[in-house]
Coordinates of C-alpha atoms in Angstrom, one line a residue:
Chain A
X15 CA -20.2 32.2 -35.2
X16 CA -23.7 31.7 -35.4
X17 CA -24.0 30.7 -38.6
X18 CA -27.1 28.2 -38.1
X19 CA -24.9 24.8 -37.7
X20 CA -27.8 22.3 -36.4
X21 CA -25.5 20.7 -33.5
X22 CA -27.9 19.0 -31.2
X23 CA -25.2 16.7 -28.9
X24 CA -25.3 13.4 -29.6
X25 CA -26.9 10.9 -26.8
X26 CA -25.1 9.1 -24.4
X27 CA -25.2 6.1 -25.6
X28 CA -23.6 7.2 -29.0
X29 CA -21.1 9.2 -27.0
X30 CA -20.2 6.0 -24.7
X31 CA -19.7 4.2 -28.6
X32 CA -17.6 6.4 -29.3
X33 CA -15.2 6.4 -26.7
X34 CA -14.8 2.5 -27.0
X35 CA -14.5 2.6 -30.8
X36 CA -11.3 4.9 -30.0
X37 CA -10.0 2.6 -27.2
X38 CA -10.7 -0.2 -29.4
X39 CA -8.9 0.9 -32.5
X40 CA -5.8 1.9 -30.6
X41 CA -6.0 -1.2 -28.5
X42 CA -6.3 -3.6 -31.6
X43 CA -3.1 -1.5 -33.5
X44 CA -0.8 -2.8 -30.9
X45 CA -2.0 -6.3 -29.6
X46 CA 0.8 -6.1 -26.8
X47 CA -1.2 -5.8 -23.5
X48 CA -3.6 -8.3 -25.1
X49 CA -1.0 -11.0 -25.8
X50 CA 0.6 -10.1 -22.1
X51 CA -2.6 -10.7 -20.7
X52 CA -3.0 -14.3 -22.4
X53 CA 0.5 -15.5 -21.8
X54 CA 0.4 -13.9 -18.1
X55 CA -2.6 -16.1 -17.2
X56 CA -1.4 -19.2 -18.9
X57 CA 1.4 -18.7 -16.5
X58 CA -0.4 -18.3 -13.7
X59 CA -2.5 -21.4 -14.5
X60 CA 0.7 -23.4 -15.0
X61 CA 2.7 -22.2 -11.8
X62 CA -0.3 -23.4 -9.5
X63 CA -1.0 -26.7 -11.4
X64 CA 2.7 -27.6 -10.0
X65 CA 3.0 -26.0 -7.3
X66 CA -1.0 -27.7 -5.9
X67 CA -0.7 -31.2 -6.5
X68 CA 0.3 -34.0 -8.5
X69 CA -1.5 -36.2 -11.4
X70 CA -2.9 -38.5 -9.5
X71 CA -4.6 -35.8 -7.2
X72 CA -5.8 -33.7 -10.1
X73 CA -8.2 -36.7 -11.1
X74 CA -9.9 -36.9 -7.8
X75 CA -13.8 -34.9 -8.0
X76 CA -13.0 -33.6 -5.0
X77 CA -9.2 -31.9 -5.9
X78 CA -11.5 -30.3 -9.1
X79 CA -14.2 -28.7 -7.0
X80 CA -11.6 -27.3 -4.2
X81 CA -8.8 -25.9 -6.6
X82 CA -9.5 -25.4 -10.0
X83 CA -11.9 -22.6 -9.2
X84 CA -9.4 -20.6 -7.2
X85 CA -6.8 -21.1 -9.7
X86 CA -8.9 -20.0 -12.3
X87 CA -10.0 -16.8 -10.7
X88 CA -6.8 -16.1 -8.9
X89 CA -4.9 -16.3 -13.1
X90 CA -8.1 -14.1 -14.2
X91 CA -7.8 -11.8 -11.6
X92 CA -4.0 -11.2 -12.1
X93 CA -4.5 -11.1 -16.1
X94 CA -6.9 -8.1 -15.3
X95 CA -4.4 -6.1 -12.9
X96 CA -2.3 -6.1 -16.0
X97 CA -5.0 -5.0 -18.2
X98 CA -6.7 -2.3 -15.7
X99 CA -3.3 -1.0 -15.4
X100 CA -3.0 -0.1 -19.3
X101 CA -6.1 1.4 -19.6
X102 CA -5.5 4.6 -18.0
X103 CA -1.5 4.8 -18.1
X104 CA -1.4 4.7 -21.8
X105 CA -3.9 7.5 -21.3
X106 CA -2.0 9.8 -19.9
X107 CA 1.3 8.8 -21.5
X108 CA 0.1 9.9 -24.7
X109 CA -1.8 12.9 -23.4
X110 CA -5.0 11.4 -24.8
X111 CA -6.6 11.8 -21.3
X112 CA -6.5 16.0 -21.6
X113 CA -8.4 15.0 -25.0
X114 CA -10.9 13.6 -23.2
X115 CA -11.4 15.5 -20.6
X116 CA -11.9 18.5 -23.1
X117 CA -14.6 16.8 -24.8
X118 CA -18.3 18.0 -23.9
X119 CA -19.2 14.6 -22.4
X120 CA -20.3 14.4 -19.1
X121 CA -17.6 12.5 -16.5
X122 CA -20.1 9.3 -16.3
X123 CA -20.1 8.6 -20.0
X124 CA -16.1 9.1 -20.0
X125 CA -16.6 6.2 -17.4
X126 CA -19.1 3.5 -18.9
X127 CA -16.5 3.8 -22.2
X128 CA -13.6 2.7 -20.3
X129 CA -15.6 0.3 -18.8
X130 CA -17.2 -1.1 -21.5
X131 CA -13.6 -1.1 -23.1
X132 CA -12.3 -2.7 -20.1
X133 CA -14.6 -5.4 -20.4
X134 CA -14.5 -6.6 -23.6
X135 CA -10.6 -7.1 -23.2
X136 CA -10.4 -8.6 -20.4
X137 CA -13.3 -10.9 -20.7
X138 CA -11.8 -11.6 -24.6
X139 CA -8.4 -12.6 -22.4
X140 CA -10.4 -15.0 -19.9
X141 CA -12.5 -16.9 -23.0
X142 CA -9.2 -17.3 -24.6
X143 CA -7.5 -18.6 -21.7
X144 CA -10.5 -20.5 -21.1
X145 CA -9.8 -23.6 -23.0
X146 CA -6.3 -23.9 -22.6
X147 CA -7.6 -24.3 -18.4
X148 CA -10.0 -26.9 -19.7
X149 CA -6.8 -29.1 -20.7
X150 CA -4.6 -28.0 -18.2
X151 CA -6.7 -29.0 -15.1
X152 CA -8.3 -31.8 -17.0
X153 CA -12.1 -30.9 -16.8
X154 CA -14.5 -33.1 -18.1
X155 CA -17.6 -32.3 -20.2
X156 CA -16.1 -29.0 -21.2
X157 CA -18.3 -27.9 -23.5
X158 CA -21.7 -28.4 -21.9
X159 CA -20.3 -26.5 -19.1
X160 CA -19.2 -23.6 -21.1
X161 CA -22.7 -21.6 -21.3
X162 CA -22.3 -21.2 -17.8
X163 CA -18.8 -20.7 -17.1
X164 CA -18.8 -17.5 -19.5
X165 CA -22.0 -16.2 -18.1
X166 CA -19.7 -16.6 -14.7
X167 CA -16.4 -14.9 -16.5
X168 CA -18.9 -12.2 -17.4
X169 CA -20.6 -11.8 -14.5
X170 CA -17.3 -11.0 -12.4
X171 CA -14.8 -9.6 -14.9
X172 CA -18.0 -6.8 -15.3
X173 CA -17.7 -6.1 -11.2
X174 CA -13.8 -6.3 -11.7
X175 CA -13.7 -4.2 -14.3
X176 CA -16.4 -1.8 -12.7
X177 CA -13.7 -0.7 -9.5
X178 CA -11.0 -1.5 -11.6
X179 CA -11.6 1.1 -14.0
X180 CA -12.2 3.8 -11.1
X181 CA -9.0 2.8 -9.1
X182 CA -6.8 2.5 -12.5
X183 CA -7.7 6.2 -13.2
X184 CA -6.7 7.2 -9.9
X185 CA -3.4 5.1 -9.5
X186 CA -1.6 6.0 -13.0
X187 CA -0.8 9.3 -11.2
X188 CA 1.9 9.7 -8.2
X189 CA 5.2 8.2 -7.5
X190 CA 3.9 4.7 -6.9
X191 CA 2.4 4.1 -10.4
X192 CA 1.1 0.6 -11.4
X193 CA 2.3 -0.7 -7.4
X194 CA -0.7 0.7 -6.3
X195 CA -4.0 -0.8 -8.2
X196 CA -3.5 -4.2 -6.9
X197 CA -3.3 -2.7 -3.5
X198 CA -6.6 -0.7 -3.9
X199 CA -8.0 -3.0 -5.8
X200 CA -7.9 -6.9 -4.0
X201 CA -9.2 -5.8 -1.2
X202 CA -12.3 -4.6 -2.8
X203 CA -12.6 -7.6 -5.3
X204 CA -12.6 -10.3 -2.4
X205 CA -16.3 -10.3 -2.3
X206 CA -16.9 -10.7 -5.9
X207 CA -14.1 -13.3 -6.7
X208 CA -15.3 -15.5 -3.5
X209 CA -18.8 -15.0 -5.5
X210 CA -17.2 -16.4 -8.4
X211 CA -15.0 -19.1 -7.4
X212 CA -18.2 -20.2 -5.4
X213 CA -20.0 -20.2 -9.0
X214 CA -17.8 -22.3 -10.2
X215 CA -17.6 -24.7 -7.8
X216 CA -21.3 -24.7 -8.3
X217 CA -20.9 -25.6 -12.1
X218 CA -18.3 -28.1 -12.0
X219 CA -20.0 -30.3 -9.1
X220 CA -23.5 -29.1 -10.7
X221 CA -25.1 -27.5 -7.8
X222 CA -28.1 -25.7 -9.4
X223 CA -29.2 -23.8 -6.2
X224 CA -25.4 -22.8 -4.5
X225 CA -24.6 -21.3 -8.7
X226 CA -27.7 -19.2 -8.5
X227 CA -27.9 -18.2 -4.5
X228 CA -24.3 -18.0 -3.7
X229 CA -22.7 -17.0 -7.3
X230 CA -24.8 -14.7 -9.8
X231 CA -27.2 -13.1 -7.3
X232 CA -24.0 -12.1 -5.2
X233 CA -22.5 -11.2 -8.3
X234 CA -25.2 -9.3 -10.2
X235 CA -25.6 -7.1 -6.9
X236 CA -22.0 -6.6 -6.6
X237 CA -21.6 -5.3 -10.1
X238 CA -24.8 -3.1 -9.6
X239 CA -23.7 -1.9 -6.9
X240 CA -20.2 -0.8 -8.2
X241 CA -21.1 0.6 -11.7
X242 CA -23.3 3.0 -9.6
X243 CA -21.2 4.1 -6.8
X244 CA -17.8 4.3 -9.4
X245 CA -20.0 6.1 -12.2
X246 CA -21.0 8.8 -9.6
X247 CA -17.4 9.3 -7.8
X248 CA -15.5 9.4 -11.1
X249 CA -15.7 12.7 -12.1
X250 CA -14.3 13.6 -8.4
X251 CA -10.8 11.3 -9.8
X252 CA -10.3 12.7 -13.4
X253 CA -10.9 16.4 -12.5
X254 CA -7.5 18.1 -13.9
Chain B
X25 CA -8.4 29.4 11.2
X26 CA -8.2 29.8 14.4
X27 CA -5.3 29.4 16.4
X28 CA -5.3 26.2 18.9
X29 CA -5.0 27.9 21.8
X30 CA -4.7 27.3 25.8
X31 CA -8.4 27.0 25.7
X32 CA -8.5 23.7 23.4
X33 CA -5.4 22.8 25.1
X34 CA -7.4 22.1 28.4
X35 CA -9.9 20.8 27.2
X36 CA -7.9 17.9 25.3
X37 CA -6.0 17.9 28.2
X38 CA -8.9 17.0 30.3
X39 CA -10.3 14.7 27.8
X40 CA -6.9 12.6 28.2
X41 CA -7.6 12.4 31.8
X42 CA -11.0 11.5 31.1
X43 CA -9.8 8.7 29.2
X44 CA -7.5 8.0 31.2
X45 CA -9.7 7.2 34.3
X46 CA -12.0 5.5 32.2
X47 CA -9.5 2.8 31.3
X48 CA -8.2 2.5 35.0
X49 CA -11.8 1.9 35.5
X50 CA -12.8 -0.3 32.7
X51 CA -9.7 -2.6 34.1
X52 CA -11.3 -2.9 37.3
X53 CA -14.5 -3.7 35.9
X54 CA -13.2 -6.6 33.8
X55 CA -11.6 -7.7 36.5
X56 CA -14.2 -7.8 38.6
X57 CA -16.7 -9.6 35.8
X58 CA -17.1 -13.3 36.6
X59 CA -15.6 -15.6 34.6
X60 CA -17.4 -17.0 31.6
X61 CA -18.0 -20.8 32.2
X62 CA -17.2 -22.5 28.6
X63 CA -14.4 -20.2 27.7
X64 CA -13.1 -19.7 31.0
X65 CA -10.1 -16.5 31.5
X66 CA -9.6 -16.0 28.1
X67 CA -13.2 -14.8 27.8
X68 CA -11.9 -11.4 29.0
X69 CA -10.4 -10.6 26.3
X70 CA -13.5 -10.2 24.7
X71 CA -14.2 -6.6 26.5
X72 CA -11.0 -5.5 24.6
X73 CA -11.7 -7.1 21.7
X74 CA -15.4 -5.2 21.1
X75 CA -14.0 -2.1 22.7
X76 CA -11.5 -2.0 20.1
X77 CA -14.0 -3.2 17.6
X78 CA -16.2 0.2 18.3
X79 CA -13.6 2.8 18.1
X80 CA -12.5 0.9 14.7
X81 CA -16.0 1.3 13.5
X82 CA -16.1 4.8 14.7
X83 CA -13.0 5.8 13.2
X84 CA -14.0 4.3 9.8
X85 CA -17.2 5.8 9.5
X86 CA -15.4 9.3 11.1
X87 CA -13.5 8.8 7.2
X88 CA -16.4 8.5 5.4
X89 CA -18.3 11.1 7.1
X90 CA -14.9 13.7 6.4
X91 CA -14.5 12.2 3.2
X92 CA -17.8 13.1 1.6
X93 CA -17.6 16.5 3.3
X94 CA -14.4 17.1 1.6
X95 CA -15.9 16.2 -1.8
X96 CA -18.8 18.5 -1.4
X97 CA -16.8 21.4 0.2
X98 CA -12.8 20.9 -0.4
X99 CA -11.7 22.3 2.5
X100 CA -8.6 20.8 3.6
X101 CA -9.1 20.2 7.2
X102 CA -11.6 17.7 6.4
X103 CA -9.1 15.6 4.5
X104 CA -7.1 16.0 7.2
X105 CA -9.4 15.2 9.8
X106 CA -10.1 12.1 7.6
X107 CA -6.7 10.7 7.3
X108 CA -5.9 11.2 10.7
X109 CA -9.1 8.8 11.5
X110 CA -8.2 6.8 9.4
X111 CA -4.9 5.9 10.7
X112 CA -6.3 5.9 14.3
X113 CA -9.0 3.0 12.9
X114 CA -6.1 1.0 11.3
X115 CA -4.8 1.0 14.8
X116 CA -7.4 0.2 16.3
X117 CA -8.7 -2.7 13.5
X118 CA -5.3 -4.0 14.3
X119 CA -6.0 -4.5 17.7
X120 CA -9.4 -5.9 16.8
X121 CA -7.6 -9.0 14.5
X122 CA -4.7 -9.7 17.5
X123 CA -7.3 -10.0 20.6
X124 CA -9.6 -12.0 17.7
X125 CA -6.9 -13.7 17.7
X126 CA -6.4 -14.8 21.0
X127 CA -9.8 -15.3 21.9
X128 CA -10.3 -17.4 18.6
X129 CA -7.3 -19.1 19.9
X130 CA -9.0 -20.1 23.5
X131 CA -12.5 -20.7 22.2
X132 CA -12.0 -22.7 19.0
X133 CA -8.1 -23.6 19.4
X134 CA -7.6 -22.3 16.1
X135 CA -5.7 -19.1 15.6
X136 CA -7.7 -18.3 12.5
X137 CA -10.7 -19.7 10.9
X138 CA -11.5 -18.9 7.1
X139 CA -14.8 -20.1 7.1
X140 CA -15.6 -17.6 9.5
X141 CA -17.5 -14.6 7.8
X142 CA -16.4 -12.2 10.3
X143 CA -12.9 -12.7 10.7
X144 CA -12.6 -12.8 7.0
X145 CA -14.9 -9.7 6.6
X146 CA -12.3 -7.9 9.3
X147 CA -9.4 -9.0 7.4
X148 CA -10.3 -7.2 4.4
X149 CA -11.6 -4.2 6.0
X150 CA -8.4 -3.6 7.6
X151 CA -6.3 -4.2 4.1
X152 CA -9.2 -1.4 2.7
X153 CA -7.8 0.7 5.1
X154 CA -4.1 0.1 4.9
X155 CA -4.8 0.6 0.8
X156 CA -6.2 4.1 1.9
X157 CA -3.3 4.7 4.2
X158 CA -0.8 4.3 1.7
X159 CA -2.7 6.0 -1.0
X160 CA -2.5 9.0 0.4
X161 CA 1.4 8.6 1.1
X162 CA 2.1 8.0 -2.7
X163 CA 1.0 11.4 -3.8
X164 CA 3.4 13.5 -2.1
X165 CA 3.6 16.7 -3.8
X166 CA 0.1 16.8 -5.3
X167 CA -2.1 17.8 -2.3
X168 CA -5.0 18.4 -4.1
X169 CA -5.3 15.5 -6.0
X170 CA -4.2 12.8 -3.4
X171 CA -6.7 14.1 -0.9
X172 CA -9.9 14.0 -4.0
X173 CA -8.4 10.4 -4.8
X174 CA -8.1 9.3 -0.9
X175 CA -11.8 10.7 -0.4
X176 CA -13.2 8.4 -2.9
X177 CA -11.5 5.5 -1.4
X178 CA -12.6 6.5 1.6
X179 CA -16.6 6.3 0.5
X180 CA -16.3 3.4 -1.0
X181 CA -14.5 1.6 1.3
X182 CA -16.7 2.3 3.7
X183 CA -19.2 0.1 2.2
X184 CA -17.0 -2.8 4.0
X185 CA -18.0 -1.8 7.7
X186 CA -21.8 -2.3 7.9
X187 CA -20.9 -6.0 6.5
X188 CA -18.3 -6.8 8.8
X189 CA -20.5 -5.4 11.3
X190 CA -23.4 -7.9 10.8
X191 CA -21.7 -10.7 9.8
X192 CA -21.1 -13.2 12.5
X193 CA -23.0 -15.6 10.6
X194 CA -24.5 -15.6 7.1
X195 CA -23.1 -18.6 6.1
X196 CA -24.2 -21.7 7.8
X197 CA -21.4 -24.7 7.0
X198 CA -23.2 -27.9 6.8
X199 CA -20.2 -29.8 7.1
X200 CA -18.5 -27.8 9.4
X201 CA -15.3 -29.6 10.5
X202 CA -15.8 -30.4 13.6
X203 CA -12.7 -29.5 16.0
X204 CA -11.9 -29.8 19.8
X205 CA -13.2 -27.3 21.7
X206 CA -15.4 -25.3 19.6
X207 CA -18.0 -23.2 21.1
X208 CA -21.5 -24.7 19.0
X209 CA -25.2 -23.4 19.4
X210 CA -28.1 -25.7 19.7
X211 CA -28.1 -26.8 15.9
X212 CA -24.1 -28.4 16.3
X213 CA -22.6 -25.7 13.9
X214 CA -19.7 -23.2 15.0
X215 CA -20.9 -19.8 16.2
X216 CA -19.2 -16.4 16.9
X217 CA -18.3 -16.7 20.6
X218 CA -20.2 -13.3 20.2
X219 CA -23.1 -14.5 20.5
X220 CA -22.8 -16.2 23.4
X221 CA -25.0 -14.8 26.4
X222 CA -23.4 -12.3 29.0
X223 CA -25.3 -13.8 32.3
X224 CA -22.7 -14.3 34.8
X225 CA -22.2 -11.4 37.0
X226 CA -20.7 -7.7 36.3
X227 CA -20.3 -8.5 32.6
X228 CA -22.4 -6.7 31.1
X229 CA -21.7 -3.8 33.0
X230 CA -17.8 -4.5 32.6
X231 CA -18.9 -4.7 28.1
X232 CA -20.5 -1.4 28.5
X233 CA -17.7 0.8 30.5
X234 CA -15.4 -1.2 27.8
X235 CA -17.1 0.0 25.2
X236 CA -17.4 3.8 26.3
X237 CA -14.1 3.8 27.5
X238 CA -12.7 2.4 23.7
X239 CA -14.9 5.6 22.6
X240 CA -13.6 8.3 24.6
X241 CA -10.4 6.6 23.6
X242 CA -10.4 7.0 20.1
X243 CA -12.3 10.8 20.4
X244 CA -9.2 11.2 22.3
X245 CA -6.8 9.5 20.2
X246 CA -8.6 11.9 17.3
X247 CA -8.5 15.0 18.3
X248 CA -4.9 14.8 19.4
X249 CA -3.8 13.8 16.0
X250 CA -6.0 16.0 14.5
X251 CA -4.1 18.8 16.3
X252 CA -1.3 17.5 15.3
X253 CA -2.0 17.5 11.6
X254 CA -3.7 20.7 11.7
X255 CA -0.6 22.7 13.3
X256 CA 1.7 20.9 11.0
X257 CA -0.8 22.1 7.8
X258 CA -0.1 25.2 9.4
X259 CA 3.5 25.3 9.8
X260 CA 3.8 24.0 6.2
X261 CA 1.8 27.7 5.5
X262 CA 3.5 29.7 7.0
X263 CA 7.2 28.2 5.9
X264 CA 5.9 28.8 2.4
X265 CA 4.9 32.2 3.0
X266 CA 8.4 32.7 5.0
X267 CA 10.1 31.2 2.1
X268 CA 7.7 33.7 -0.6
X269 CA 8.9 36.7 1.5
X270 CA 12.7 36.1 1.8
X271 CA 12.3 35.6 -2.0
X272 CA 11.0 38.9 -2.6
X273 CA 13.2 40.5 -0.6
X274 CA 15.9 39.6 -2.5
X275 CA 14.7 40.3 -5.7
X276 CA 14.0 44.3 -3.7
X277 CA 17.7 44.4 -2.5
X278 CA 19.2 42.7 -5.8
X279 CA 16.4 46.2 -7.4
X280 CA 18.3 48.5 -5.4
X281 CA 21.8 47.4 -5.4
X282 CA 22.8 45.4 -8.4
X283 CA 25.7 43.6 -7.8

């Protein structure tokens, strides 16, 4: 037994790599939620682009700054139901999650993994997305808006992804299943995606002040806020 | 745990009374309050409206309070005690949104506003709560689990009630749309009839009975339920342990006389 092995734990921070390297790997063997995600939001986009107005309305400034925004985060926010849903169903399906829960890490570190997982896909689904909604809604000057749209995307899929992860671990369980996230989980989001169609209102009719005021300082506090409060409850939701 | 016996029995007995006179009393009171000279009748509503509004907030908090006690000490009865506030504040919230409702209805001639922080912020709180609510129905079978997974929904839903709670105005709509009969303070933009002053006579004492008597009601409303779910914890006990014995019994008599 105590034959001398130098075993000094590894820091948090390589422990939190480590956990996303393994979600990572398994998540890029089978693309499928991925490619879900993408088509689901394409759909999304498409669906409200008929069912909100014509043509000749979409050309109007004012049609851009009222709607687009709210389509766009309304597709995003779907896309990421899907996505939070996966993340702790295909844990416990395979039987991974009794893996992990065996494994010397503390609960919080289990938690920024999944949620550093959780936020590269989704935010990879909304970039992706992203240009096809350019064409689709016809927005102008794309590209010298694009700095600040993804700092926006990032900004609000991090707070999504920050309750997402928590509620996603605690509705994979029960007879309800994957009904129940977007139930916990709108109600809770309604801040931060008001935050973030407000920020991009801001961007696409250029408001400087409203984009920094009303959008990321909402935002940033928001997602704060929730990394905190979820990183401490967490262990409470994944003790077996 | 100790058996509810005649002794608690009075006392929620008397409590019910208690409440009961209060909200005989409270009526009078409102009735008796002068009538508010912009909004006119539907004004009253108001008394209900922030009575309702109190016990909500008190029942929500009441979650948070149980919830975090349960997390620290897992002891059922708090879970209990915390889902039986909860569905008392869902009741109550409920109220809250239908005489918001009305009054909105009277005061701005709209049934709903969306620009309006507060109704918005009350809306969500009460699908918060309706998301705990059915939480903890989806986990049937798995006490233990449902109750750790509805007490952290409980904390961090709570973090909804202090903003409903001082949000009647923290956006200010420069182009508010301007719409018959909206009640406006001195700058022109739309206000929470909230805020409006309680001068005429016998309202403010009318708001204040209103607003113990929506108190006693839900402490009321609470401990009943409470009861309830505590005695039906109970029985669930003691069916097991009925059940536990008949089994062994069996397996003594099927010892000593094999078929």
């Amino acid at each position: 037994m105590a034959t001398g092995l130098k075993c000094s734990p590894p820091s948090a921070a390589s422990q939190v790599l480590a956990i996303v390297r393994k979600d990572m790997t398994s998540e890029l063997r089978s693309l499928g939620t991925f490619v879900t995600m993408v088509i689901f939001s394409l759909l999304t986009i498409t669906v409200f682009s008929l069912a909100l107005g014509t043509s000749q309305a979409q050309s109007e400034i004012s049609y851009r700054s009222q709607t687009v925004p709210g389509v766009l985060w309304v597709a995003f926010s779907f896309a990421a139901m899907l996505g939070l849903n996966h993340a702790f169903s295909s844990e416990r399906d395979s039987g991974c999650i009794h893996g992990l829960l065996l494994s010397p890490v503390p609960r919080w570190v289990l938690y920024l993994g999944k949620l550093i997982t959780n936020l590269i896909f989704v935010t990879a689904v909304e970039l992706m997305t992203l240009p096809a909604f350019a064409i689709l809604l016809n927005i102008d000057n794309f590209p010298s808006l694009l700095p600040k749209l993804i700092v926006t995307i990032i900004l609000c899929t991090w707070g999504i992804c920050a309750v997402g992860t928590l509620f996603s671990a605690m509705s994979t369980s029960g007879s309800m299943r994957e009904m129940m996230l977007p139930i916990l989980l709108f109600p809770v989001l309604i801040p931060q995606l008001d935050a973030a169609i407000t920020a991009t209102t801001a961007i696409l009719t250029n408001d400087q002040s409203t984009l920094l005021a009303g959008g990321y300082q909402l935002m940033i506090g928001y997602d704060i806020l929730f990394t905190l409060l979820s990183a401490t409850v967490f262990r409470f939701v994944v003790e077996e | 745990m100790t058996t509810p016996g005649s002794k608690s029995s009075l006392a929620v007995t008397l409590l019910g009374i208690a409440a009961a006179g209060m909200v005989v009393l409270s009526l009078c009171a409102v009735h008796q309050a002068s009538i508010e000279k912009t909004m006119g009748l539907v004004q009253k509503v108001f008394y209900y409206h922030v009575g309702c509004g109190i016990a909500t907030v008190l029942g929500f908090t009441t979650v948070m309070v149980c919830s975090v006690c349960f997390l620290a000490t897992r002891k059922e009865k708090y879970d209990i005690a915390a889902r039986s506030a909860a569905g008392i504040g869902v009741l109550f919230c409920t109220l809250v949104l239908a005489t918001g409702s009305i009054w909105a209805k009277g005061a701005w001639d709209r049934w709903w506003l969306w620009d309006e922080p507060r109704l918005v912020t009350s809306l969500v709180m009460w699908f918060l709560y309706l998301a705990y609510l059915m939480l903890g129905m989806t986990h049937g079978d798995d006490r233990a689990r449902s109750a750790r997974f509805s007490a952290v929904y409980g904390i961090v839903s709570f973090l909804i009630v202090p903003v409903v709670f001082f949000s009647t105005r923290t956006k200010m709509l420069a182009e508010a749309p301007v719409i018959g009969g909206l009640i406006k303070n001195a700058e022109g933009s739309r206000v929470h009839p909230a805020t409006i002053d309680l001068a005429g006579e016998g309202m403010r004492a009318a708001l204040r009975l209103s607003m113990m008597t929506f108190g006693l009601l839900f402490v009321f409303l609470f401990v009943l339920r409470l009861r309830m779910e505590l005695l039906s914890a109970r029985a669930d006990r003691l069916h097991q342990r009925l059940e536990d014995i008949e089994e062994i019994a069996l397996v003594k008599a099927l010892e000593e006389n094999p078929l």
